[in-house]
Amino acid sequence: MINLTINGKSHSVDVEPDTPLLWVIRDTIGMTGTKYGCGIAQCGSCTVHIDGAATRSCGMTVGDAAGKKITTIEGLADNGVLTKVQQAWVEHDVPQCGYCQSGMIMAVSALLKEKPKPTDADINEAITNICRCGTFQQVRLAIHAAAKA
Amino acid sequence: MNHMPKLSRRTFVVGTATAGLSLGFNVPFLTSTSAQGAPEINAWVVIKPDDTVVIRIARSEMGQGTLTGLAQMVAEELECDWSKVTTEYPTPGQSVARKNPWGDFGTGGSRGIRTSHDYVRKGGAAARMMLVGAAAAEWKVPVSECSAANSVITHKPSGRTTTYGKVAAAAAQIEAPADVPLKDPKDWKLIGKSVKRLDTVDKTTGKMMYGIDVKLPGMLHATIKACPVFGGKVKSFDAAKVEKMKGVKKVVQVGSNAVAVVADSWWHAKTALDALPIVWDTGENAKVTSASISKWLKEGFDAEQAFVSNKVGDVKAGLASAAKTVVAEYAYPYQNHACMEPLNATAVYTADKCEVWAGTQHGQAAFAAALEASGLPASKVEFYKVMLGGGFGRRGRTDYVTQAVLIAKQMPGTPIKLLWSREEDMGQGTYHPVTECRLTGGLDDKGNLTSLHVRLSGQSILTALRPEALVNGMDPATFAGLAPTGEAAIGYGVPNLLVDHSMRNPHVPPGFWRGVNVNQNAIYLESFMDELAKTAGVDPLEFRRRLMAKYPKHLGVLNAVANGIGWDKPAPAGVFRGIAQHMGYGSYVAAAAEVSVDGNKVKIHRIVAATDPGYAVNPGQIERQISGSFVYGLSALFNGECTVKDGAIEQTNFDSYDSIRISQMPKVECIVMPSGGFWGGVGEPTICVAPPAVLNAITAATGKRYRSIPLKNHGLTLV
């Protein structure tokens, strides 16, 4: 059994330690906000926070995640109160299909924790998630709005 | 060598199948949870006692905003309180049972709004008339003395009021009006307003349910591998090698060309499938390569037989007498849609019932696919649409739905979620078709274009997917943006013009890929316009304008981006400009770009893009489609290519099929300029002007003309 702490709650899971964290979150625990996009840590749809750092959960084994503090998109809002990033996303109508946005929001939330007032260059360096609908213009706008909020 | 194989199973013809369904078929109306028990005023509108308005949407939301736009159209005529609007999808089974009250569910070709604006508005207007009628009847006053606004009905002489929620039950009993007048566009209050999308909050919290998120009790997970060589088949597979692996429940063949592993988790299924020995019967197609396809297409430049779409004057004579001629050859590659959500569908089958959940661009086609695969009568099949994690045309196909049902059939009673790996998604696409193009232009001694021959050579989508739409063998869609008239008409008057197509269909399955045929045609024509202008010694904008006297709407968007970018003023030092215009999906689009090139690094500083969609239902969402189109279009321009080796696609994932990131995204200044009087689409057209505007700017910067994409093959990188 492997013990995981996700969004402050502990889970005991009976899976092989080399299973990617993504699939344990999605299939074993059943939290589906974290998305599968590529499986090779390229697209960022599966981004979660591991001890506060944005991490692509398809590229991390569940064994390596054990004992660490894991936060998923479901763990951001507190009792239904959206975070500043989520509010900026709603205010600026960022998502189109929305599939990549869980990972995008997780990556942005980690960036803002590290750099509360990121420059465009900071954003360019930190946010490497793929969005095929092409929401980048709104993403940038909303990041700056969240930083100001 | 290339082949022209027979149409495969995947080229299932939707129209035929759905037509067959309309006979003697009865599914009881399944009210959805959101509208359950509340009075249905008509097929489009349900009003709950608490005044919540449920608007039914037949088209699929996949990011393009059609759900919100269509709801605005209904709400405009309904005169309801927009803050109380929610939406729901009717199912395709309900549609058949109720004799198709919602029309076409198909969501492609930027058609969501432009081909249903009339009947969805009438749905809202009819519901309003019934609600007002019910109030008038209750008050025993003439309807003419009553009016409705914001979900409140007022009897003007007495000042009495009531709400939609209070009269909904009575309104549902009133006969639908026969004559349903619509508002004059000048009286619109909600159409034309940039209201926010209705589906955003759940997309920021992880709650939105996509196909991949479907969960059913006792559900197992499957993943699949089809023959990498299109048209090939399964020869054999050694299930015993993986059946004992952890979590594996079953190894099954799916149709003639694929094998799936069913397991207790997707990861177990994938791990076992990767270890499963499969022998393929690849056939002759395994000899095909990108080079062999290109050679075959180039032979089409000189083919004597070609389908003619657009013919004015005498091109041959015109070219012969031209003062100068210019010839150039262009090429456009295969491209994968690469929706962020890999294809998937969930199915549960018993002898009495088959139910399927999936994101689809075409509910009716997906339902038909489930019917055919299950072999059950329509009364025992239902299909439930969920949110799409991208579509771009790929989810208009139904191969993944068929596969899910075929797997579920082999494990009756057990729900099966089939999820393709990204690698399967990349290798089993229905790709942007491959074409090449030779353009020959003739200039008179004043530098005017007097003759133009556009010879297209390459693949036809309709031949593969909708052969019933061919016209005497010709694929009219191939000529998008080059046609004489219609929703994708050329915007230049050339005294001698010939646009023709040597159709050559390689074995790689083509599909509708966001923007479809305007994508390559705009690159060909708009790049060549700059080549001609250069030879003529005329400014590229001025060169175009001279040809556009009879095309005021094309010219309108071109002028708008020229003004926006400041074409008449010099660009900043080291920055160079390009411009392009085109028509597609009933809309007029143009773009102007400012770029600088440093060695092999291309930087796009600024884009100005204009769209005239006739009527603009939600300008804010149109702006998002425009700026988003640059992400899709520039990804295609710089990175997007699927190459063929040994009959199969070589790219496997985003590491070999890259998509641009936020750091590469230029600032896009959007000009939404609805001129009124027509309905154009907005989800696709802008994509086609993104590459040629940038290509023309790169040429202005470097002096070098790039005639094939992606630009990574020329060593250029977008930074």
Short mmCIF file of C-alpha atoms in Angstrom, two decimals, chain A residues 14-16 18-20 23 26-40 42-45 56 58 73-77 80 82 85-87 89-102 104-105 123-141 143, chain B residues 61-64 195-197 199-201 203-208 210 212-213 215 221 246 264-268 270 336-342 387-390 392 417 419-423 513-514 621 624-625 627-629 631-632 635 653-655 657-670:
data_model
loop_
_atom_site.label_atom_id
_atom_site.label_comp_id
_atom_site.label_asym_id
_atom_site.label_seq_id
_atom_site.Cartn_x
_atom_site.Cartn_y
_atom_site.Cartn_z
CA ASP A 14 -2.81 -0.55 -3.71
CA VAL A 15 -0.88 0.05 -6.92
CA GLU A 16 2.58 -0.68 -8.26
CA ASP A 18 6.07 2.75 -10.73
CA THR A 19 2.53 3.70 -11.79
CA PRO A 20 2.41 7.33 -12.97
CA TRP A 23 -3.39 7.49 -13.33
CA ARG A 26 -7.65 9.72 -12.03
CA ASP A 27 -8.48 6.01 -12.03
CA THR A 28 -7.66 4.74 -8.54
CA ILE A 29 -8.77 7.71 -6.47
CA GLY A 30 -11.27 8.95 -9.06
CA MET A 31 -10.45 12.66 -9.15
CA THR A 32 -10.76 13.55 -12.82
CA GLY A 33 -9.97 17.27 -12.89
CA THR A 34 -6.33 16.40 -13.64
CA LYS A 35 -6.14 15.53 -17.33
CA TYR A 36 -4.18 13.18 -19.55
CA GLY A 37 -2.81 14.84 -22.68
CA CYS A 38 0.43 13.24 -23.73
CA GLY A 39 1.92 10.97 -21.05
CA ILE A 40 5.44 12.29 -21.73
CA GLN A 42 5.15 17.69 -22.80
CA CYS A 43 1.70 19.27 -22.69
CA GLY A 44 1.13 20.08 -19.01
CA SER A 45 -2.56 19.02 -18.87
CA ARG A 56 3.58 17.00 -14.48
CA CYS A 58 2.24 11.78 -15.85
CA ILE A 73 -7.21 21.41 -9.30
CA GLU A 74 -9.98 20.19 -6.99
CA GLY A 75 -7.93 21.36 -4.02
CA LEU A 76 -7.63 25.02 -5.07
CA ALA A 77 -11.04 26.46 -4.25
CA GLY A 80 -16.41 26.70 -3.19
CA LEU A 82 -12.48 30.34 -6.06
CA VAL A 85 -6.40 32.75 -10.35
CA GLN A 86 -9.68 30.93 -10.85
CA GLN A 87 -11.59 34.19 -10.41
CA TRP A 89 -10.07 32.95 -15.33
CA VAL A 90 -13.82 33.42 -14.91
CA GLU A 91 -13.61 37.21 -15.15
CA HIS A 92 -11.64 37.07 -18.41
CA ASP A 93 -13.52 34.11 -19.89
CA VAL A 94 -10.25 32.26 -20.46
CA PRO A 95 -11.20 28.63 -21.18
CA GLN A 96 -12.41 27.54 -24.57
CA CYS A 97 -12.75 23.74 -24.58
CA GLY A 98 -11.22 23.94 -21.12
CA TYR A 99 -9.44 20.60 -21.20
CA CYS A 100 -5.95 22.01 -20.68
CA GLN A 101 -7.08 24.62 -18.18
CA SER A 102 -6.76 22.52 -15.02
CA MET A 104 -2.75 25.73 -16.93
CA ILE A 105 -4.32 27.04 -13.72
CA ILE A 123 5.24 34.02 -17.80
CA ASN A 124 6.98 32.96 -21.00
CA GLU A 125 9.54 31.01 -19.05
CA ALA A 126 7.24 29.35 -16.53
CA ILE A 127 4.11 28.58 -18.53
CA THR A 128 4.88 25.97 -21.17
CA ASN A 129 1.51 24.21 -21.27
CA ILE A 130 0.00 23.39 -24.63
CA CYS A 131 -3.46 24.75 -25.47
CA ARG A 132 -4.75 23.77 -28.89
CA CYS A 133 -7.81 26.05 -28.77
CA GLY A 134 -5.33 28.88 -28.36
CA THR A 135 -6.32 30.69 -25.17
CA PHE A 136 -2.86 32.18 -24.60
CA GLN A 137 -3.90 35.80 -25.12
CA GLN A 138 -6.55 35.48 -22.38
CA VAL A 139 -4.23 33.40 -20.20
CA ARG A 140 -1.64 36.18 -20.16
CA LEU A 141 -4.29 38.81 -19.46
CA ILE A 143 -2.34 36.08 -15.05
CA GLU B 61 -19.61 22.84 -27.57
CA MET B 62 -15.91 22.15 -28.06
CA GLY B 63 -14.47 25.49 -27.05
CA GLN B 64 -15.76 27.61 -29.90
CA VAL B 195 -21.88 38.17 -22.66
CA LYS B 196 -19.70 35.68 -20.83
CA ARG B 197 -19.65 32.01 -21.69
CA ASP B 199 -19.62 26.98 -19.18
CA THR B 200 -16.60 28.66 -17.62
CA VAL B 201 -16.71 28.05 -13.87
CA LYS B 203 -13.69 24.54 -16.46
CA THR B 204 -11.68 26.31 -13.77
CA THR B 205 -12.40 23.90 -10.91
CA GLY B 206 -11.92 20.52 -12.58
CA LYS B 207 -15.63 19.75 -12.38
CA MET B 208 -16.40 19.85 -16.10
CA TYR B 210 -15.34 15.34 -20.58
CA ILE B 212 -12.42 10.84 -20.55
CA ASP B 213 -14.00 11.54 -17.14
CA LYS B 215 -17.36 6.87 -14.59
CA HIS B 221 -10.67 0.52 -18.96
CA LYS B 246 -1.66 -7.39 -13.48
CA ASP B 264 -8.98 -2.69 -14.26
CA SER B 265 -7.15 0.58 -14.93
CA TRP B 266 -6.07 2.40 -18.04
CA TRP B 267 -2.42 2.17 -17.03
CA HIS B 268 -2.66 -1.61 -16.74
CA LYS B 270 -1.74 0.37 -21.75
CA ASN B 336 -3.02 15.82 -37.08
CA HIS B 337 -5.81 17.61 -35.22
CA ALA B 338 -4.14 16.84 -31.88
CA CYS B 339 -7.13 17.63 -29.69
CA MET B 340 -5.88 17.98 -26.12
CA GLU B 341 -8.23 15.22 -25.01
CA PRO B 342 -7.25 12.00 -26.78
CA MET B 387 -18.00 18.12 -23.28
CA LEU B 388 -15.29 17.79 -25.92
CA GLY B 389 -11.67 18.42 -25.04
CA GLY B 390 -11.19 19.89 -28.49
CA PHE B 392 -11.22 20.65 -34.69
CA LYS B 417 -14.16 3.15 -21.25
CA LEU B 419 -9.23 5.74 -24.25
CA TRP B 420 -6.68 6.09 -27.01
CA SER B 421 -3.11 6.86 -26.04
CA ARG B 422 -1.69 10.08 -27.47
CA GLU B 423 0.42 7.88 -29.71
CA TRP B 513 -9.18 19.88 -39.98
CA ARG B 514 -10.14 23.24 -38.45
CA GLN B 621 -16.10 35.25 -28.14
CA ARG B 624 -11.18 34.69 -28.74
CA GLN B 625 -11.72 32.58 -31.84
CA SER B 627 -6.68 35.08 -31.45
CA GLY B 628 -6.97 31.34 -30.84
CA SER B 629 -6.85 30.77 -34.58
CA VAL B 631 -2.24 29.49 -32.14
CA TYR B 632 -3.66 26.75 -34.36
CA SER B 635 1.49 25.87 -34.91
CA ASN B 653 3.39 12.67 -29.65
CA PHE B 654 3.87 16.38 -28.95
CA ASP B 655 7.65 15.94 -28.88
CA TYR B 657 4.43 17.20 -33.38
CA ASP B 658 4.88 20.41 -31.48
CA SER B 659 2.34 23.13 -30.82
CA ILE B 660 3.24 26.74 -30.04
CA ARG B 661 3.45 27.89 -26.43
CA ILE B 662 2.52 31.16 -24.75
CA SER B 663 6.07 32.50 -25.21
CA GLN B 664 5.61 32.28 -29.00
CA MET B 665 2.15 33.82 -29.02
CA PRO B 666 2.08 37.21 -30.69
CA LYS B 667 -0.23 39.94 -29.54
CA VAL B 668 -3.32 39.74 -31.72
CA GLU B 669 -5.38 42.90 -32.20
CA CYS B 670 -8.83 41.80 -33.27
#
